[in-house]
Structure formats: structure tokens, C-alpha cells
Amino acid sequence: MADPRISIIEERLRNIKHIIAVSSGKGGVGKSLVASMLALILARKGFNVGLFDLDFTSPSTHLILGVEGLMPEEDKGVIPPLTNGIKYMSITYYSGKNVSPLRGSDISNALIELLAITRWNSLDYLIIDMPPGISDSTLDLLRLVRRVKFLIVTSPSKLAFETVRKLIALLREMNFPIIGLIENMDMKGSPYIREMAERLRINYLGSIPFDFALEDALGDVNALLKTKFSESLMKIVDEIYN
Amino acid sequence: MHEWALAEAVASAAIRIAKEEKLKSISIVNVSLGELQQVDVEIFKFALSEIKSNIPMLKDADFNVKIVKAEFKCRVCGYRWTFRREVLNEEVQEAIHFIPELAHSFIRCPNCSSPDFEVVKGRGVWLESIVGVK
């Protein structure tokens, strides 16, 4: 007759002021890095922040933030543990290093389950690291979390932007707010993405230069915060929230 | 106490449906629990009894809870088999308890070893029906 879990999702998210999905049409553009570092930067600014890794088949935020040895506490549901000042939730607590070969309906079910049982309590920001594209996870989020806003990430590639264009079209058609577009891995300073954003009347939030030092900083939050990537993202965050 | 979160979801869904059906009170709630979820039925029922006592519309309701055996069908070779909790270690049981889809991380088709199988039945929590007074 009815899946009761869906009835409780709104209640679970009630005390969260802003829900931001970091999304893109393509993989490999830096969504997980932007989502992780955005959560970290907001937490360092004193906000109460949660990070939810929704990329169930290829999660990576735990590697970026160096999350190890944590498990959610059970108390009338599950309570995300705190890491680096962020309430952090990921399927990897349960899947470990095992592969999670999930089809669309399984992804939907796992998403509903985690939204129904996770107790975030009060948050200023819940940052959601989305899987690439506009398939099940994106459609489920749009169906189940009506007040989500989207922060879109692209690389300077025309190929990446073509997929972003489709994501923007979908979000507009369904009347979901788009905070803006971040251009990541900028190498040539090309105006292409900025011009495309202007043409589509999307807020171009800024570019993040390709940072060769980033790879070596993965897993070490303090090192990550000293990278050029982090410096550029901090400027973007300051512009959005000041 | 993950059971508590699921019990809250059942109570919330029952109330939503009762309001849609313009019921004044709910007398019976029929719930199906998939075996794969490995819900502790006693804790689940205890949580329901605690939750309902604070909700006037639900306070006199009886909850009937039915367990549905879990069954898998391999998408590669078509083999069908049932869930056997006892062959899984405690950590894996726990993972599948919280996120039943993680069966795909830990269980393989006994015939062809594929992780690509369908949970034909016995997954999740379902509110089957409610009975109430208009």
C-alpha cells in the first residue's frame, strides 16, 4: 500500500536551514572535492554543517576528508558521527571497501532508507555530494527533498558543459533553485564557461585553477585547506555568503 | 534502535493516510517487514507502542506485523534462492540491516557468483493497510 519511510523524510530534514546538492552532468569534474571542501569551509566559519555522500556506487568524500574508524551512533535511528567539525554520512560506514553494484531501484531504496533513518538534528547547511548525471539519485532527490538548492560544478571542457546544460534545463523545468556554477580545473583561463553561464543566465560563481598539489593533500584536511583549490573555493564561498 | 526510526515512519505514514481518508481514529495497522531488513520485531513493536501513546489518533490502534521471507533471483542465470542470515558474519548482517541494498556488496548468486540479482520479495517496510473510524 505505501512505503512508510517516505512519510518521515521531511520530518528528518525539518531542522536543516539550507540543503545544497553539489551536482554536475559529468563525472570527474570535482564535485566530491567541492562538496567536501565546501562543508569544511562552512564548518570552519562556525556553521553547523552536515555532509551526505550520495554517490553510493563510487563514494569518495571519506577519502578526501580522511575519514577512518568512525561509525554512526544508534539512537532511535542513526546519528552521523562528527569528523573535522562536520556531521558526516556515507554508505561506506556499512559497505567498507566492498564494491556496491547497485541498479537504479536499489539506489532509490538505499537513498530512501538513509534519508528516513538518519537523524541530522539541527544544521545550518546540509551539503549533498551527488553522483554524476540526471538519473535515479538526482530524480529521487528532486522527488523527496523539495527544498534542495543546486550548486553546479563543471570543468572548462565543452563536453562537461554540454551535460551541465541538460542538468540546468531539468532543474529549471522542475523549478528547483540553482545557486550558481563553479568552473573547476581551469588551465587556460578560457572565457567559454563564463560566457555560456551568462548566456544561460546562470550565476557564474568563479573558477578554480587546476591544482597539481591537490592529489598529495587528499585525506589530510589541514593540507587540503592550504591548497590553491581551497583558497579559490573560500573566495567563492565568501562571495556567496557575505 | 534503528527499529525506532522505522516505527516512527510507520506511525507518520498511518496518520497521513488516515487524514487523507478522513478517519477520526485508527484501530488497526497492518505492516509487512522484509526479512532482509532483519528488524528486531520485539523492539519494533515496543517502539510502536511508545510512539502511539503520544498520538491521540493512533493510541488505540493494534499493529499487526508480518515478516515476509526474502527471496533473490539472479539477473544473469535466473537462479532463485532465499536469504540465509546465519551464513553471514555479524558485521555483514549489521550492514544489510541498516541498508538492505548492501546485500549486493556481500551476497553472490550461489549458481554463477553474480552480484547482479533482484530482491524479488522480503525487502523493506510496508504499510499494507489501515482500518479506522470515520
Coordinates of C-alpha atoms in Angstrom, one line a residue:
Chain A
M1 CA 0.0 0.0 0.0
A2 CA 2.6 2.6 1.0
D3 CA 6.3 2.9 1.7
P4 CA 6.2 4.5 5.2
R5 CA 9.8 5.7 5.1
I6 CA 8.9 8.4 2.6
S7 CA 6.4 9.9 5.2
I8 CA 9.2 10.6 7.7
I9 CA 11.8 12.2 5.4
E10 CA 10.5 15.7 5.7
E11 CA 10.5 15.4 9.5
R12 CA 14.1 14.2 9.5
L13 CA 15.2 17.3 7.5
R14 CA 12.9 19.8 9.3
N15 CA 15.6 21.5 11.3
I16 CA 18.1 22.0 8.4
K17 CA 18.2 25.6 7.2
H18 CA 19.8 25.0 3.8
I19 CA 20.1 21.8 1.8
I20 CA 22.7 22.2 -1.1
A21 CA 23.3 19.5 -3.7
V22 CA 26.6 19.7 -5.4
S23 CA 25.9 18.3 -8.8
S24 CA 27.1 18.0 -12.4
G25 CA 26.2 16.3 -15.6
K26 CA 29.5 14.5 -15.8
G27 CA 31.9 12.6 -13.5
G28 CA 35.4 13.7 -12.9
V29 CA 34.8 17.4 -12.7
G30 CA 35.5 17.7 -8.9
K31 CA 32.0 17.5 -7.4
S32 CA 33.1 15.5 -4.4
L33 CA 36.1 17.8 -3.7
V34 CA 33.9 20.9 -4.0
A35 CA 31.2 19.3 -1.7
S36 CA 33.8 18.1 0.9
M37 CA 35.7 21.4 0.9
L38 CA 32.5 23.5 0.9
A39 CA 31.4 21.6 4.0
L40 CA 34.8 22.0 5.6
I41 CA 35.0 25.7 4.9
L42 CA 31.5 26.4 6.2
A43 CA 32.2 24.4 9.4
R44 CA 35.4 26.4 9.9
K45 CA 33.3 29.5 9.6
G46 CA 31.3 28.3 12.6
F47 CA 28.3 26.9 10.9
N48 CA 26.7 23.7 11.9
V49 CA 27.3 21.5 8.8
G50 CA 26.4 18.0 7.6
L51 CA 27.8 16.2 4.6
F52 CA 25.9 13.4 2.9
D53 CA 27.7 11.3 0.2
L54 CA 25.0 10.3 -2.1
D55 CA 27.4 8.7 -4.7
F56 CA 26.5 5.2 -3.4
T57 CA 28.4 3.2 -6.1
S58 CA 31.5 5.3 -6.2
P59 CA 31.8 7.2 -2.9
S60 CA 34.9 9.3 -2.3
T61 CA 34.3 12.0 0.2
H62 CA 35.6 9.7 3.0
L63 CA 38.9 9.5 1.2
I64 CA 39.1 13.3 0.6
L65 CA 38.4 14.0 4.3
G66 CA 40.5 11.1 5.6
V67 CA 37.5 9.6 7.5
E68 CA 38.5 6.3 9.2
G69 CA 37.3 4.2 12.1
L70 CA 34.0 6.1 12.6
M71 CA 30.5 4.6 12.8
P72 CA 27.2 6.3 13.2
E73 CA 25.7 6.1 16.7
E74 CA 22.4 4.3 17.0
D75 CA 19.7 6.3 18.9
K76 CA 16.2 6.0 17.5
G77 CA 17.8 5.9 14.1
V78 CA 21.4 6.6 13.2
I79 CA 23.3 9.8 14.1
P80 CA 26.1 10.8 11.8
P81 CA 29.5 11.0 13.5
L82 CA 31.4 14.2 13.7
T83 CA 34.6 14.5 11.6
N84 CA 36.6 17.7 11.2
G85 CA 33.5 19.6 12.6
I86 CA 31.2 18.1 10.0
K87 CA 28.3 15.6 10.7
Y88 CA 29.2 13.1 8.0
M89 CA 27.1 10.3 6.5
S90 CA 28.2 7.8 3.9
I91 CA 27.3 4.3 2.7
T92 CA 31.0 3.4 3.3
Y93 CA 30.3 3.0 7.1
Y94 CA 28.5 -0.1 6.1
S95 CA 29.9 -1.2 2.8
G96 CA 33.6 -0.7 3.8
K97 CA 35.9 -1.3 0.9
N98 CA 33.4 -3.7 -0.8
V99 CA 32.0 -3.0 -4.2
S100 CA 28.3 -1.8 -4.2
P101 CA 26.9 -2.8 -7.6
L102 CA 23.5 -1.2 -7.4
R103 CA 20.9 -0.8 -10.0
G104 CA 18.6 2.2 -10.1
S105 CA 15.8 0.8 -7.9
D106 CA 18.4 -0.3 -5.4
I107 CA 19.9 3.2 -5.3
S108 CA 16.4 4.7 -4.8
N109 CA 15.8 2.3 -1.9
A110 CA 19.1 2.9 -0.2
L111 CA 18.6 6.7 -0.6
I112 CA 15.1 6.5 1.0
E113 CA 16.4 4.3 3.8
L114 CA 19.2 6.6 4.7
L115 CA 17.0 9.7 4.5
A116 CA 14.4 8.0 6.7
I117 CA 16.8 6.8 9.4
T118 CA 19.5 9.5 9.6
R119 CA 18.9 12.0 12.4
W120 CA 20.8 15.1 11.4
N121 CA 19.0 17.2 14.0
S122 CA 19.8 20.9 13.6
L123 CA 22.0 22.0 10.8
D124 CA 22.7 25.4 9.1
Y125 CA 23.8 23.5 6.0
L126 CA 23.5 20.0 4.7
I127 CA 25.8 19.5 1.7
I128 CA 25.0 16.6 -0.6
D129 CA 27.6 15.1 -2.8
M130 CA 25.7 13.9 -5.8
P131 CA 26.6 11.2 -8.3
P132 CA 27.1 12.5 -11.8
G133 CA 24.2 12.8 -14.2
I134 CA 20.5 13.2 -14.1
S135 CA 19.4 9.6 -13.4
D136 CA 18.0 7.9 -10.2
S137 CA 19.7 9.8 -7.4
T138 CA 19.0 13.2 -8.9
L139 CA 15.4 12.4 -9.7
D140 CA 14.9 10.8 -6.2
L141 CA 16.3 13.9 -4.5
L142 CA 14.0 16.1 -6.5
R143 CA 11.1 13.9 -5.6
L144 CA 11.8 13.6 -1.9
V145 CA 13.6 16.8 -0.9
R146 CA 11.6 19.6 -2.4
R147 CA 13.6 22.4 -0.9
V148 CA 17.1 21.4 -2.2
K149 CA 19.1 24.0 -4.0
F150 CA 21.8 23.1 -6.5
L151 CA 25.4 24.2 -6.8
I152 CA 26.7 23.0 -10.2
V153 CA 30.3 22.1 -10.9
T154 CA 31.8 21.9 -14.4
S155 CA 35.3 21.6 -15.9
P156 CA 36.3 24.0 -18.7
S157 CA 35.5 21.3 -21.2
K158 CA 32.8 21.8 -23.7
L159 CA 31.9 18.1 -23.2
A160 CA 31.3 18.6 -19.5
F161 CA 29.3 21.8 -20.1
E162 CA 27.0 20.1 -22.6
T163 CA 25.9 17.7 -19.8
V164 CA 25.6 20.6 -17.3
R165 CA 23.4 22.4 -19.8
K166 CA 21.0 19.4 -19.6
L167 CA 21.1 19.4 -15.8
I168 CA 20.3 23.1 -15.8
A169 CA 17.4 22.5 -18.2
L170 CA 16.0 19.8 -16.0
L171 CA 16.2 21.8 -12.8
R172 CA 14.6 24.8 -14.4
E173 CA 11.8 22.7 -15.9
M174 CA 11.1 21.4 -12.4
N175 CA 11.5 24.8 -10.7
F176 CA 14.5 24.0 -8.5
P177 CA 16.8 26.9 -7.5
I178 CA 20.3 26.9 -8.8
I179 CA 22.8 28.8 -6.6
G180 CA 25.3 29.0 -9.4
L181 CA 28.1 27.4 -11.5
I182 CA 31.7 26.8 -10.4
E183 CA 34.3 26.2 -13.1
N184 CA 36.8 23.7 -11.7
M185 CA 40.2 22.6 -13.1
D186 CA 40.7 25.8 -15.1
M187 CA 44.0 25.6 -17.0
K188 CA 43.8 28.2 -19.8
G189 CA 41.7 31.0 -18.4
S190 CA 39.2 30.5 -21.3
P191 CA 36.1 32.6 -21.1
Y192 CA 34.0 29.8 -22.6
I193 CA 32.2 28.7 -19.4
R194 CA 31.6 32.2 -18.1
E195 CA 30.1 33.2 -21.4
M196 CA 27.9 30.1 -21.5
A197 CA 26.8 30.8 -18.0
E198 CA 25.9 34.4 -18.9
R199 CA 24.0 33.1 -22.0
L200 CA 22.0 30.7 -19.8
R201 CA 21.6 33.4 -17.1
I202 CA 23.2 31.2 -14.5
N203 CA 25.2 32.8 -11.8
Y204 CA 28.9 32.2 -12.6
L205 CA 30.5 31.9 -9.2
G206 CA 34.1 31.7 -10.2
S207 CA 36.8 29.5 -11.4
I208 CA 39.2 27.2 -9.5
P209 CA 42.6 26.7 -11.2
F210 CA 43.9 23.2 -11.8
D211 CA 45.9 22.4 -8.7
F212 CA 48.7 19.9 -9.1
A213 CA 49.3 19.9 -5.3
L214 CA 45.7 18.7 -4.6
E215 CA 46.3 15.0 -5.1
D216 CA 49.0 14.8 -2.4
A217 CA 46.8 16.6 0.1
L218 CA 43.9 14.1 -0.2
G219 CA 43.0 12.6 3.1
D220 CA 44.7 15.4 5.1
V221 CA 42.2 18.2 5.9
N222 CA 44.9 20.6 7.1
A223 CA 46.9 20.2 3.9
L224 CA 43.7 20.5 1.8
L225 CA 42.9 23.8 3.4
K226 CA 46.3 25.1 2.4
T227 CA 45.9 24.3 -1.3
K228 CA 45.1 26.8 -4.1
F229 CA 41.9 24.8 -4.7
S230 CA 40.8 25.6 -1.2
E231 CA 41.9 29.2 -1.4
S232 CA 39.8 29.7 -4.6
L233 CA 36.8 27.9 -3.2
M234 CA 37.0 30.1 0.0
K235 CA 36.8 33.2 -2.2
I236 CA 33.7 31.8 -3.9
V237 CA 32.1 30.8 -0.6
D238 CA 32.8 34.3 0.8
E239 CA 31.1 35.9 -2.2
I240 CA 28.1 33.7 -1.9
Y241 CA 27.5 34.0 1.8
N242 CA 28.7 37.6 2.6
Chain B
M1 CA 17.5 1.2 17.8
H2 CA 17.2 1.7 14.0
E3 CA 13.8 0.0 14.6
W4 CA 12.6 3.1 16.3
A5 CA 13.2 5.2 13.2
L6 CA 11.2 2.7 11.1
A7 CA 8.4 2.6 13.7
E8 CA 8.2 6.5 13.5
A9 CA 7.9 6.2 9.7
V10 CA 5.1 3.7 10.0
A11 CA 3.2 5.9 12.5
S12 CA 3.7 9.0 10.4
A13 CA 2.5 7.2 7.2
A14 CA -0.5 5.8 9.0
I15 CA -1.5 9.3 10.2
R16 CA -1.0 10.8 6.8
I17 CA -3.2 8.1 5.2
A18 CA -5.9 8.4 7.9
K19 CA -6.1 12.1 7.3
E20 CA -6.4 11.6 3.5
E21 CA -9.2 9.1 4.2
K22 CA -10.8 11.5 6.7
L23 CA -10.6 8.9 9.6
K24 CA -11.1 10.2 13.1
S25 CA -9.1 7.4 14.7
I26 CA -7.1 4.3 13.6
S27 CA -7.9 0.9 15.0
I28 CA -5.7 -1.5 13.0
V29 CA -2.4 -1.0 11.2
N30 CA -1.1 -3.9 9.1
V31 CA 2.6 -3.8 8.5
S32 CA 4.9 -6.0 6.4
L33 CA 8.6 -6.3 7.3
G34 CA 11.0 -7.7 4.8
E35 CA 13.2 -10.4 6.3
L36 CA 16.3 -8.8 4.6
Q37 CA 15.9 -5.8 6.9
Q38 CA 16.4 -8.1 9.9
V39 CA 14.3 -5.9 12.1
D40 CA 14.0 -6.9 15.7
V41 CA 10.2 -7.3 15.9
E42 CA 10.0 -7.0 19.6
I43 CA 11.9 -3.7 19.6
F44 CA 9.9 -2.5 16.6
K45 CA 6.6 -3.3 18.4
F46 CA 7.8 -1.7 21.6
A47 CA 8.7 1.4 19.7
L48 CA 5.2 1.5 18.0
S49 CA 3.5 1.1 21.4
E50 CA 5.6 4.0 22.8
I51 CA 5.0 6.2 19.8
K52 CA 1.3 5.6 19.5
S53 CA 0.7 6.5 23.2
N54 CA 1.6 10.1 22.4
I55 CA -0.7 10.4 19.3
P56 CA -4.4 10.6 20.0
M57 CA -5.5 9.4 16.6
L58 CA -3.3 6.3 17.0
K59 CA -3.4 5.5 20.7
D60 CA -6.0 2.7 20.5
A61 CA -4.5 1.1 17.3
D62 CA -3.4 -2.5 17.1
F63 CA -0.3 -3.1 15.0
N64 CA -0.2 -6.4 13.1
V65 CA 3.4 -7.1 11.9
K66 CA 4.1 -9.8 9.3
I67 CA 7.5 -10.9 8.2
V68 CA 8.0 -11.5 4.5
K69 CA 10.7 -14.1 3.7
A70 CA 13.4 -12.7 1.5
E71 CA 13.9 -14.2 -2.0
F72 CA 16.5 -13.4 -4.6
K73 CA 16.6 -14.0 -8.4
C74 CA 19.8 -13.8 -10.3
R75 CA 19.5 -11.5 -13.3
V76 CA 22.4 -13.3 -15.1
C77 CA 21.4 -17.0 -14.8
G78 CA 17.8 -16.8 -13.4
Y79 CA 18.7 -18.9 -10.3
R80 CA 16.4 -18.3 -7.3
W81 CA 17.4 -18.6 -3.7
T82 CA 16.4 -17.4 -0.2
F83 CA 18.2 -15.3 2.4
R84 CA 20.2 -17.1 4.9
R85 CA 21.3 -14.8 7.7
E86 CA 23.2 -17.5 9.5
V87 CA 25.9 -17.8 6.8
L88 CA 26.8 -14.1 7.1
N89 CA 29.1 -12.7 9.8
E90 CA 27.8 -10.3 12.3
E91 CA 29.3 -7.2 10.6
V92 CA 27.7 -8.1 7.3
Q93 CA 24.3 -8.8 9.0
E94 CA 24.5 -5.4 10.6
A95 CA 25.4 -3.6 7.3
I96 CA 22.4 -5.3 5.5
H97 CA 20.2 -4.5 8.5
F98 CA 20.9 -0.7 8.0
I99 CA 21.0 -0.7 4.2
P100 CA 19.4 -3.9 2.8
E101 CA 20.7 -3.0 -0.7
L102 CA 24.2 -3.8 0.6
A103 CA 23.1 -7.4 0.0
H104 CA 24.7 -6.7 -3.4
S105 CA 28.0 -6.0 -1.7
F106 CA 28.1 -9.2 0.3
I107 CA 25.9 -11.8 -1.3
R108 CA 26.5 -13.6 -4.6
C109 CA 24.4 -15.8 -6.7
P110 CA 25.1 -19.4 -5.5
N111 CA 24.9 -20.7 -9.0
C112 CA 27.0 -18.2 -11.1
S113 CA 28.5 -15.9 -8.4
S114 CA 27.0 -12.7 -9.9
P115 CA 26.2 -9.7 -7.7
D116 CA 23.5 -8.7 -10.2
F117 CA 20.4 -10.1 -8.6
E118 CA 16.9 -8.9 -7.8
V119 CA 15.4 -8.9 -4.4
V120 CA 12.1 -10.5 -5.5
K121 CA 10.5 -10.0 -2.1
G122 CA 11.3 -9.5 1.6
R123 CA 12.9 -6.1 1.4
G124 CA 11.9 -3.0 3.4
V125 CA 8.9 -2.0 5.5
W126 CA 5.5 -1.7 4.0
L127 CA 2.3 -0.2 5.4
E128 CA -0.2 -2.8 3.9
S129 CA -3.5 -1.3 5.2
I130 CA -5.1 0.6 8.0
V131 CA -8.6 0.3 9.5
G132 CA -10.2 3.2 11.3
V133 CA -13.3 5.1 12.3
K134 CA -14.8 7.9 10.2

